[in-house]
Amino acid sequence: MVRITYVEADGRTQEVDAQPGWSLMEAAFHNGIEGIEAECGGACVCATCHIYMDERYLEKIKPMESGEDEMLDCAAAERKPNSRLSCQIEITDELEGAVVQIPETQI
Amino acid sequence: MSSDSPIIIVGTGHAGLSVAETLRRKGYEGEVRLIGEEPGLPYQRPPLSKQYLKGEWDESRLEQRNSGFFEKNRIDLVCGKAVTDIDPASRCLRLDDGSEVSWARLVLATGSRVRRLGVPGAEAKGVHYLQTRADADALKKAKENVRSVIVVGGGYIGLEGAAAFAQAGIKVTLLNRGTQLLSRSTSTPVSDYFYRLHHAQGVNIEFNTEVVSVNVVEGQAVGVTLDDGRSLRADLILVGIGVEPNTALAERAGLRCVDGVAVDGACRTSVSGILAAGDCTAFTHPLYGDTPIHLESIQNAVEQGRIAAATLVGEEVSYDAVPWFWSDQYQDKLQIAGLARGHDLEVIRGDDKGARFSVFCYAQRKLVAVESVNAPSDHMLSRRLLKQGISPTPDEAADLSFSLRDMLA
Ligand SMILES: Cc1cc2nc3c(=O)[nH]c(=O)nc-3n(C[C@H](O)[C@H](O)[C@H](O)COP(=O)(O)OP(=O)(O)OC[C@H]3O[C@@H](n4cnc5c(N)ncnc54)[C@H](O)[C@@H]3O)c2cc1C
Ligand code: FES
């Protein structure tokens, strides 16, 4: 298991033991973390799983594909340089200790 | 116990779960019970015909939330029990084990049930449907030992199933009733695109065909006979000829039903204290006039679930979200914003013979739907255009250098 910390928009934090191979969205979704809606369940078609990725770990995840890039442009909250769709980030051992920030709104 | 509790939700699908979860998010403190006839934790349906059927996902990935979530949120989950009757007068419902449960408020989230193939032989072994986790498990198991499949129906389930089989190297024949795939719901360029896509993957598609019987040998389906007299052989038959709203409970209890349980914009049914959400409903939508619409989509299930919960906690809400839908086939992604019902003009943005384009559908010069193939930004921008009631002119829509984004408020 990989320890991931989610920080909700109001500052509440929650630590989750995440399954390698799953996505950062799934780990949040299964644990009922609020603020990640994930309406499409990871099909990269809703942009309601937007997160700000821990900058220390940006190098350790696969770069985004064009579909994610286009969806992020239309996400409800502000897009920042570390914006990603959490359903497109696969959890690996390298993400141990990562802190994921959840934006104010997804819809 | 206060008079607004307990809230009982019938159906543990996407809509039912959305109601329960939203109630807690909104701070509702009363008792919430979610009753469903399917066994196990609530799961996601779309992957059943996609990642799960292909074997890319295991069962735990299908689950919507883990069991800790239900405990933490004090959602009393009752699985594997069907509700057989509801009685609005006594506010009581009966389960298939004979027990009775009282409610203060009730939400019906009973979803859809599959339309079955009503021809001789259709009950034989080897004839499959794809709606539940159990269906998908049976199909996955059967898939390991088959070399040829007949898919009956060229809708989303049929096409996604065909894609999963074709990708596993299984010979697929798809039988379509009309002249166009996905005909009820999509534009001609999009249907044609998916025809070419499946054709290129080796799927044999037959149009204008009707199955008159399933051929059975020793209880096992071995193929079908068509209305033109031909017989086709196959090791397995997958039927995807649509679904119908599950209104039986509601009808028996005297709720108004027309192509679904009739609800208003706040998800209230015709009987006080009873709400409904998701695939089982029909309602009028501010964007689509006076004729009720009925949707079968995740977007609608989740949205109506939220609305029902808001109504239950006393908020004033009304459904005005733009409907959207998606389908994954092979590497391609179809995304639909809006409803192409009764449109009279189709305008192509991009190259419909290439791998990325959108079709803008108009009814009386008003934009009503946009169907995008591998064009996510068109899709997302279209949702906002539709929401704001903005129609680019057909010329603007067709012009790739015209910025849709700049039209938005
Ligand atoms: C294979 C498949 C793929 C799909 N793919 C997509 C997709 O890509 N995109 C998309 O937008 N939509 C897709 N859909 C449609 C989407 O899954 C449905 O619109 C959605 O599940 C509707 O949610 P619901 O909660 O209203 O109903 P359901 O999910 O059907 O849930 C209803 C539940 O109620 C239970 N129930 C019914 N009657 C009773 C009773 N009397 N007592 C107790 N329980 C009862 C049922 O057993 C069921 O579990 C797909 C559907 C299927 C089957
Ligand atoms: S869950 Fe829908 S885009 Fe990530």
XYZ file of C-alpha atoms and ligand atoms in Angstrom:
573
model
C 0.000 0.000 0.000
C 1.040 3.565 -0.654
C 0.330 6.344 1.814
C -1.361 9.350 0.156
C -2.657 12.460 1.909
C -5.630 14.325 0.501
C -6.201 17.918 1.562
C -9.748 19.118 1.085
C -10.423 22.730 0.124
C -11.300 23.665 3.721
C -7.947 22.368 4.936
C -9.151 19.041 6.356
C -6.635 16.313 5.630
C -7.157 12.614 5.304
C -4.568 9.905 4.896
C -5.381 6.908 2.761
C -3.605 3.610 2.156
C -3.850 3.375 -1.605
C -3.600 0.332 -3.805
C -0.753 0.492 -6.354
C -2.160 0.214 -9.874
C -5.292 2.154 -9.002
C -5.667 5.832 -9.752
C -5.464 8.705 -7.279
C -9.155 9.280 -8.025
C -10.118 5.705 -7.137
C -8.228 5.782 -3.854
C -10.114 8.945 -2.905
C -13.453 7.802 -4.275
C -13.436 4.487 -2.428
C -12.671 6.257 0.822
C -15.412 8.832 0.402
C -13.066 11.791 0.324
C -15.169 14.820 -0.389
C -14.438 17.213 -3.150
C -13.491 14.638 -5.737
C -16.734 13.939 -7.543
C -15.455 11.637 -10.309
C -18.831 11.502 -12.000
C -17.560 9.416 -14.909
C -15.674 6.947 -12.739
C -12.343 7.530 -14.433
C -13.236 7.632 -18.123
C -11.608 11.073 -18.482
C -14.870 12.629 -19.636
C -16.086 14.731 -16.709
C -13.181 16.749 -15.244
C -14.789 16.476 -11.782
C -11.731 14.717 -10.339
C -9.446 17.748 -10.679
C -6.577 17.977 -8.179
C -3.442 20.002 -7.594
C -0.623 17.500 -7.562
C 2.152 17.583 -5.003
C 4.877 19.459 -6.861
C 7.586 17.277 -5.395
C 6.083 14.324 -7.209
C 5.273 15.804 -10.603
C 8.376 14.207 -12.078
C 7.331 10.807 -10.803
C 4.052 10.549 -12.668
C 3.400 10.054 -16.359
C 2.914 13.290 -18.287
C -0.649 14.024 -19.317
C -2.118 13.062 -22.652
C -3.961 15.521 -24.859
C -7.444 14.389 -23.746
C -6.684 15.169 -20.111
C -5.110 18.455 -21.119
C -8.257 19.528 -22.987
C -10.568 18.430 -20.177
C -8.493 20.351 -17.613
C -8.950 23.518 -19.619
C -12.643 23.206 -18.875
C -12.445 22.187 -15.213
C -14.624 24.171 -12.836
C -11.806 25.420 -10.570
C -8.789 27.440 -11.670
C -6.234 25.509 -13.677
C -2.734 25.768 -12.230
C 0.597 24.405 -13.492
C 0.223 21.393 -11.175
C -3.410 20.708 -12.128
C -4.169 17.112 -13.080
C -7.156 14.807 -13.367
C -6.721 12.358 -10.520
C -8.295 9.504 -12.509
C -5.395 9.671 -14.928
C -2.643 9.305 -12.320
C -1.666 5.763 -11.519
C -0.536 5.051 -7.985
C 2.971 3.608 -7.791
C 5.310 3.023 -4.871
C 7.093 6.187 -5.905
C 4.099 8.247 -4.775
C 4.566 7.254 -1.102
C 3.983 10.346 1.012
C 2.435 12.488 -1.719
C 0.064 15.269 -0.681
C -2.807 15.940 -3.039
C -4.712 19.202 -2.853
C -8.399 19.224 -3.782
C -9.790 22.396 -5.365
C -12.737 24.395 -4.085
C -15.202 23.113 -6.644
C -15.572 20.417 -9.310
C -18.919 21.294 -10.849
C -37.383 9.782 15.808
C -38.367 12.957 14.001
C -41.060 12.870 11.335
C -38.602 13.333 8.483
C -36.760 10.103 9.339
C -36.109 7.427 8.236
C -35.451 8.062 4.582
C -35.543 4.814 2.666
C -33.961 4.581 -0.785
C -34.907 1.678 -3.044
C -32.082 0.746 -5.432
C -28.343 0.732 -4.783
C -27.301 1.942 -8.233
C -25.733 5.254 -9.166
C -28.831 7.281 -8.323
C -29.551 5.612 -4.983
C -25.991 6.045 -3.787
C -25.967 9.668 -4.923
C -29.076 10.380 -2.822
C -27.591 8.772 0.297
C -24.195 10.386 -0.032
C -25.602 13.838 -0.768
C -27.954 13.661 2.229
C -24.953 13.207 4.506
C -22.911 15.873 2.762
C -25.760 18.267 3.312
C -25.714 17.469 7.003
C -28.888 15.392 7.217
C -28.736 13.655 10.592
C -31.681 11.243 10.370
C -31.672 7.600 9.479
C -30.766 6.688 5.883
C -31.320 3.192 4.568
C -30.344 2.012 1.104
C -32.104 -1.190 0.029
C -31.165 -3.057 -3.150
C -31.826 -6.436 -4.636
C -28.334 -6.935 -6.014
C -25.791 -8.558 -3.709
C -22.595 -6.872 -2.582
C -21.404 -3.298 -2.358
C -22.802 -0.792 -4.873
C -20.729 -0.820 -8.043
C -20.288 1.187 -11.217
C -22.121 0.001 -14.295
C -20.261 1.624 -17.226
C -17.072 -0.454 -16.814
C -19.127 -3.669 -17.062
C -19.104 -3.392 -20.843
C -15.652 -1.797 -20.936
C -12.665 -2.391 -18.590
C -14.357 -5.178 -16.636
C -15.516 -7.218 -19.618
C -12.098 -6.876 -21.205
C -10.523 -8.181 -18.008
C -8.559 -4.989 -17.339
C -10.277 -4.375 -13.999
C -10.973 -6.754 -11.154
C -14.124 -6.731 -9.072
C -12.841 -4.475 -6.311
C -12.244 -1.683 -8.814
C -15.901 -1.726 -9.773
C -17.016 -0.855 -6.276
C -18.282 2.658 -5.822
C -17.206 3.076 -2.199
C -15.621 0.738 0.346
C -17.576 -0.668 3.283
C -15.932 1.783 5.689
C -17.571 4.606 3.787
C -21.061 3.307 4.565
C -20.214 2.863 8.248
C -18.611 6.247 8.562
C -21.563 7.957 6.926
C -24.130 5.900 8.835
C -25.750 4.681 5.644
C -27.557 1.465 6.465
C -26.915 -0.683 3.394
C -29.282 -3.605 2.871
C -28.129 -5.707 -0.086
C -29.688 -8.728 -1.711
C -33.243 -7.803 -0.728
C -35.922 -6.752 -3.209
C -38.769 -4.450 -2.299
C -41.954 -6.158 -3.428
C -44.578 -3.574 -2.492
C -44.864 -0.051 -1.235
C -47.920 1.324 0.475
C -48.102 5.130 0.428
C -51.079 5.220 2.792
C -49.359 3.448 5.687
C -45.843 4.560 4.608
C -44.705 0.998 4.772
C -42.891 -1.254 2.342
C -42.473 -4.981 2.126
C -39.308 -6.937 1.332
C -39.084 -10.268 -0.475
C -38.233 -11.987 2.825
C -41.664 -10.925 4.090
C -40.414 -8.272 6.501
C -41.874 -4.781 6.583
C -40.113 -1.450 6.848
C -41.701 1.922 7.574
C -40.508 5.105 6.059
C -41.033 8.806 6.598
C -39.836 9.638 3.096
C -39.110 7.233 0.235
C -36.896 7.546 -2.840
C -37.338 5.182 -5.767
C -34.046 4.661 -7.606
C -34.969 1.402 -9.260
C -33.197 2.054 -12.577
C -33.937 0.109 -15.724
C -34.445 -3.482 -16.630
C -33.229 -5.048 -19.856
C -35.577 -5.732 -22.690
C -35.462 -9.451 -23.386
C -35.390 -11.093 -26.764
C -38.897 -12.444 -27.219
C -38.316 -15.154 -29.800
C -38.376 -18.964 -29.591
C -35.175 -20.351 -28.098
C -34.189 -17.100 -26.412
C -34.146 -18.691 -22.959
C -31.440 -21.185 -23.940
C -28.025 -21.348 -22.321
C -25.541 -19.166 -24.168
C -27.910 -16.206 -24.627
C -26.496 -13.348 -22.552
C -27.495 -9.855 -21.472
C -25.256 -7.224 -19.975
C -26.698 -5.080 -17.243
C -25.507 -6.289 -13.879
C -22.248 -7.409 -12.335
C -23.631 -10.946 -12.362
C -24.360 -10.675 -16.104
C -20.835 -9.415 -16.732
C -19.300 -12.225 -14.674
C -21.245 -14.827 -16.645
C -20.281 -13.222 -19.933
C -16.624 -12.927 -18.971
C -16.502 -16.575 -18.059
C -18.241 -17.672 -21.246
C -16.003 -15.413 -23.332
C -12.958 -17.506 -22.509
C -14.227 -20.474 -24.468
C -15.862 -18.977 -27.517
C -14.582 -18.298 -30.981
C -17.623 -16.630 -32.483
C -20.270 -14.303 -31.114
C -23.496 -12.845 -32.423
C -24.402 -9.478 -30.959
C -28.066 -8.581 -31.320
C -28.534 -4.811 -31.302
C -26.345 -1.949 -32.494
C -26.792 0.346 -29.493
C -24.139 1.276 -26.953
C -24.137 -2.012 -25.063
C -23.996 -4.032 -28.292
C -21.184 -1.953 -29.734
C -19.112 -1.855 -26.552
C -19.592 -5.599 -26.173
C -18.628 -6.149 -29.810
C -15.466 -4.100 -29.275
C -14.468 -6.157 -26.229
C -14.994 -9.415 -28.121
C -13.227 -8.239 -31.278
C -10.257 -7.067 -29.228
C -10.045 -10.534 -27.691
C -9.724 -12.003 -31.189
C -13.264 -13.404 -31.262
C -15.208 -13.335 -34.532
C -18.162 -10.972 -34.128
C -21.323 -10.586 -36.185
C -23.509 -7.696 -35.119
C -27.163 -7.652 -36.155
C -28.834 -4.283 -36.367
C -32.523 -3.795 -36.862
C -32.456 -0.501 -38.780
C -30.159 1.067 -41.346
C -28.001 2.938 -38.848
C -26.071 2.058 -35.700
C -27.034 3.911 -32.515
C -29.959 5.239 -34.515
C -32.173 6.289 -31.650
C -29.640 8.553 -30.124
C -27.018 9.816 -32.537
C -26.369 11.768 -35.718
C -25.594 10.146 -39.053
C -21.889 11.102 -39.216
C -21.334 9.603 -35.760
C -23.180 6.362 -36.607
C -21.207 6.107 -39.820
C -17.959 6.700 -37.974
C -18.661 3.851 -35.555
C -19.677 1.604 -38.419
C -16.310 2.188 -40.110
C -14.469 1.752 -36.828
C -16.013 -1.638 -36.080
C -15.708 -2.733 -39.694
C -11.985 -1.947 -39.624
C -11.682 -4.110 -36.495
C -13.193 -7.039 -38.359
C -16.725 -6.886 -36.917
C -19.265 -8.017 -39.496
C -22.296 -5.730 -39.253
C -25.613 -6.650 -40.860
C -28.278 -3.960 -41.179
C -32.037 -4.355 -41.518
C -32.064 -7.759 -39.923
C -34.394 -9.194 -37.364
C -33.835 -12.355 -35.343
C -36.849 -14.680 -35.596
C -35.487 -17.482 -33.442
C -32.488 -18.702 -31.506
C -31.269 -22.078 -32.731
C -30.817 -24.466 -29.851
C -29.101 -27.838 -29.632
C -29.413 -29.754 -26.373
C -30.386 -26.655 -24.453
C -27.445 -24.655 -25.765
C -27.805 -21.737 -28.192
C -25.799 -22.384 -31.353
C -26.901 -19.469 -33.508
C -29.904 -17.552 -34.788
C -32.333 -17.596 -37.686
C -33.015 -14.270 -39.385
C -36.163 -12.898 -40.981
C -34.670 -13.431 -44.450
C -34.435 -17.150 -43.688
C -30.686 -17.325 -43.172
C -29.174 -19.145 -40.228
C -26.017 -17.861 -38.560
C -23.895 -19.950 -36.219
C -22.164 -18.692 -33.092
C -20.908 -20.004 -29.775
C -22.475 -17.156 -27.805
C -25.218 -14.593 -28.270
C -25.173 -11.202 -26.595
C -28.472 -9.343 -26.651
C -28.425 -5.547 -26.280
C -31.810 -4.337 -27.480
C -32.393 -1.654 -24.905
C -33.835 -1.177 -21.463
C -37.110 -0.058 -19.956
C -37.634 2.020 -16.827
C -38.327 -0.112 -13.761
C -41.714 1.302 -12.810
C -43.482 -1.801 -11.493
C -43.385 -0.817 -7.811
C -44.439 2.734 -8.569
C -47.293 1.698 -10.830
C -48.670 -0.762 -8.315
C -48.594 1.932 -5.664
C -50.556 4.292 -7.906
C -47.772 6.761 -8.756
C -48.156 8.505 -12.105
C -45.906 6.847 -14.693
C -45.419 7.727 -18.371
C -42.325 6.129 -19.897
C -40.880 6.311 -16.376
C -41.982 7.467 -12.944
C -43.199 11.018 -13.534
C -41.215 13.526 -11.470
C -40.962 17.296 -11.363
C -37.732 19.319 -11.442
C -37.256 18.624 -7.723
C -37.623 14.827 -8.204
C -41.021 14.695 -6.490
C -43.453 12.068 -7.757
C -47.229 12.453 -7.899
C -47.479 11.108 -4.326
C -46.381 13.247 -1.414
C -43.395 11.897 0.521
C -42.166 9.788 -2.406
C -39.357 10.944 -4.698
C -37.660 9.220 -7.609
C -34.260 9.565 -9.315
C -32.230 8.092 -12.165
C -33.094 5.771 -15.043
C -36.559 5.000 -13.639
C -37.845 8.578 -14.088
C -39.370 10.769 -16.780
C -39.585 14.548 -16.522
C -39.764 17.755 -18.496
C -36.501 19.619 -18.871
C -36.287 23.397 -19.309
C -34.010 23.009 -22.336
C -36.239 20.514 -24.151
C -39.805 21.779 -24.115
C -42.996 20.236 -22.801
C -42.577 16.620 -23.899
C -41.146 14.591 -21.005
C -37.690 13.141 -21.450
C -36.311 9.916 -20.088
C -32.547 9.533 -19.736
C -30.364 6.504 -19.204
C -27.065 7.953 -18.106
C -24.684 8.340 -15.217
C -24.954 12.111 -15.418
C -28.700 11.979 -14.913
C -28.573 9.357 -12.156
C -26.005 11.317 -10.157
C -27.678 14.684 -10.791
C -31.175 13.550 -9.895
C -29.737 11.843 -6.825
C -28.303 15.172 -5.704
C -31.535 16.971 -6.451
C -33.663 14.448 -4.561
C -31.373 14.813 -1.541
C -31.557 18.606 -1.723
C -35.350 18.441 -1.856
C -35.376 16.086 1.131
C -33.410 18.532 3.262
C -35.762 21.335 2.296
C -33.779 23.167 -0.374
C -35.524 24.714 -3.362
C -33.958 23.143 -6.438
C -34.899 22.446 -10.005
C -33.194 20.281 -12.592
C -31.559 22.330 -15.336
C -28.287 20.466 -15.919
C -27.319 19.718 -19.521
C -27.556 15.974 -20.130
C -24.294 14.306 -21.144
C -23.173 10.821 -21.974
C -20.115 8.979 -23.175
C -19.105 5.689 -24.737
C -15.661 4.099 -25.124
C -15.013 1.766 -28.043
C -11.506 0.535 -28.864
C -9.288 3.608 -28.459
C -12.069 6.025 -29.358
C -14.236 8.149 -27.160
C -17.687 9.453 -27.993
C -19.031 12.267 -25.814
C -22.518 13.653 -26.193
C -23.760 16.925 -24.729
C -27.473 17.648 -24.859
C -30.205 15.632 -26.547
C -30.445 15.226 -30.304
C -34.172 14.625 -30.164
C -35.994 15.885 -33.264
C -33.053 17.783 -34.735
C -33.254 18.942 -38.348
C -29.679 20.008 -39.110
C -26.291 18.366 -38.550
C -23.147 20.438 -38.924
C -19.719 18.834 -38.831
C -16.847 20.560 -37.068
C -13.515 18.938 -37.967
C -12.967 15.956 -40.243
C -15.578 13.233 -39.858
C -13.473 10.875 -41.970
C -10.526 11.463 -39.666
C -10.268 10.613 -36.006
C -11.477 13.843 -34.398
C -14.669 15.778 -35.048
C -17.935 16.957 -33.563
C -21.448 17.081 -34.942
C -23.528 20.084 -33.940
C -27.224 19.192 -33.987
C -29.807 21.946 -34.401
C -33.571 21.969 -34.098
C -35.149 25.012 -35.733
C -31.789 26.797 -35.753
C -31.294 26.240 -32.038
C -28.362 24.106 -30.876
C -29.755 21.062 -29.042
C -26.876 18.587 -28.925
C -23.203 18.184 -29.770
C -21.677 14.768 -30.377
C -17.906 14.652 -30.211
C -15.572 11.896 -31.316
C -12.157 12.248 -29.674
C -12.758 15.981 -29.255
C -13.034 16.552 -25.488
C -12.737 20.320 -25.582
C -15.603 20.631 -28.083
C -17.643 18.517 -25.700
C -16.873 20.509 -22.582
C -17.408 23.856 -24.282
C -20.664 22.623 -25.812
C -22.016 21.686 -22.428
C -21.554 25.288 -21.386
C -22.981 26.689 -24.618
C -26.092 24.547 -24.180
C -26.407 25.484 -20.531
C -26.248 29.169 -21.375
C -28.589 28.771 -24.352
C -25.972 30.022 -26.821
C -26.131 28.736 -30.410
C -23.200 29.374 -32.725
C -24.459 29.769 -36.286
C -23.987 26.633 -38.422
C -21.199 28.415 -40.316
C -19.441 29.296 -37.094
C -19.791 25.748 -35.783
C -18.263 24.351 -38.975
C -15.316 26.768 -38.872
C -12.474 25.281 -36.829
C -10.826 28.677 -36.548
C -13.952 30.056 -34.859
C -13.497 30.019 -31.083
C -16.393 28.449 -29.200
C -14.783 29.498 -25.951
C -15.045 33.170 -26.855
C -18.826 32.847 -27.123
C -19.166 31.901 -23.466
C -20.162 34.443 -20.887
C -23.139 -2.220 -19.297
C -23.563 -0.791 -19.142
C -22.734 0.239 -19.580
C -23.106 1.566 -19.435
N -22.261 2.552 -19.862
C -22.585 3.853 -19.663
C -21.690 4.898 -20.046
O -20.613 4.660 -20.593
N -22.052 6.168 -19.780
C -23.248 6.484 -19.178
O -23.531 7.666 -18.960
N -24.118 5.513 -18.825
C -23.818 4.209 -19.053
N -24.705 3.220 -18.693
C -26.010 3.611 -18.124
C -25.899 3.852 -16.631
O -25.199 2.815 -16.019
C -27.287 3.990 -16.027
O -27.918 5.098 -16.615
C -27.218 4.166 -14.511
O -26.687 3.016 -13.911
C -28.577 4.484 -13.928
O -28.497 4.509 -12.530
P -29.759 4.167 -11.611
O -29.268 4.227 -10.220
O -30.890 5.006 -12.026
O -30.153 2.688 -11.991
P -29.339 1.339 -11.867
O -27.885 1.608 -11.902
O -29.956 0.453 -12.877
O -29.686 0.819 -10.399
C -30.975 0.437 -10.010
C -30.841 -0.579 -8.905
O -32.117 -0.765 -8.302
C -32.288 -2.124 -8.006
N -33.730 -2.401 -7.902
C -34.678 -2.289 -8.862
N -35.883 -2.614 -8.386
C -35.715 -2.945 -7.083
C -36.586 -3.386 -6.052
N -37.889 -3.549 -6.264
N -36.054 -3.642 -4.835
C -34.731 -3.484 -4.589
N -33.854 -3.058 -5.531
C -34.346 -2.803 -6.764
C -31.637 -2.815 -9.169
O -31.312 -4.148 -8.840
C -30.398 -1.945 -9.385
O -29.325 -2.389 -8.622
C -24.357 1.881 -18.850
C -25.216 0.849 -18.421
C -24.826 -0.475 -18.561
C -25.747 -1.565 -18.093
S -13.283 10.849 -13.076
Fe -14.169 11.811 -14.760
S -12.457 12.796 -15.657
Fe -11.609 11.814 -13.950
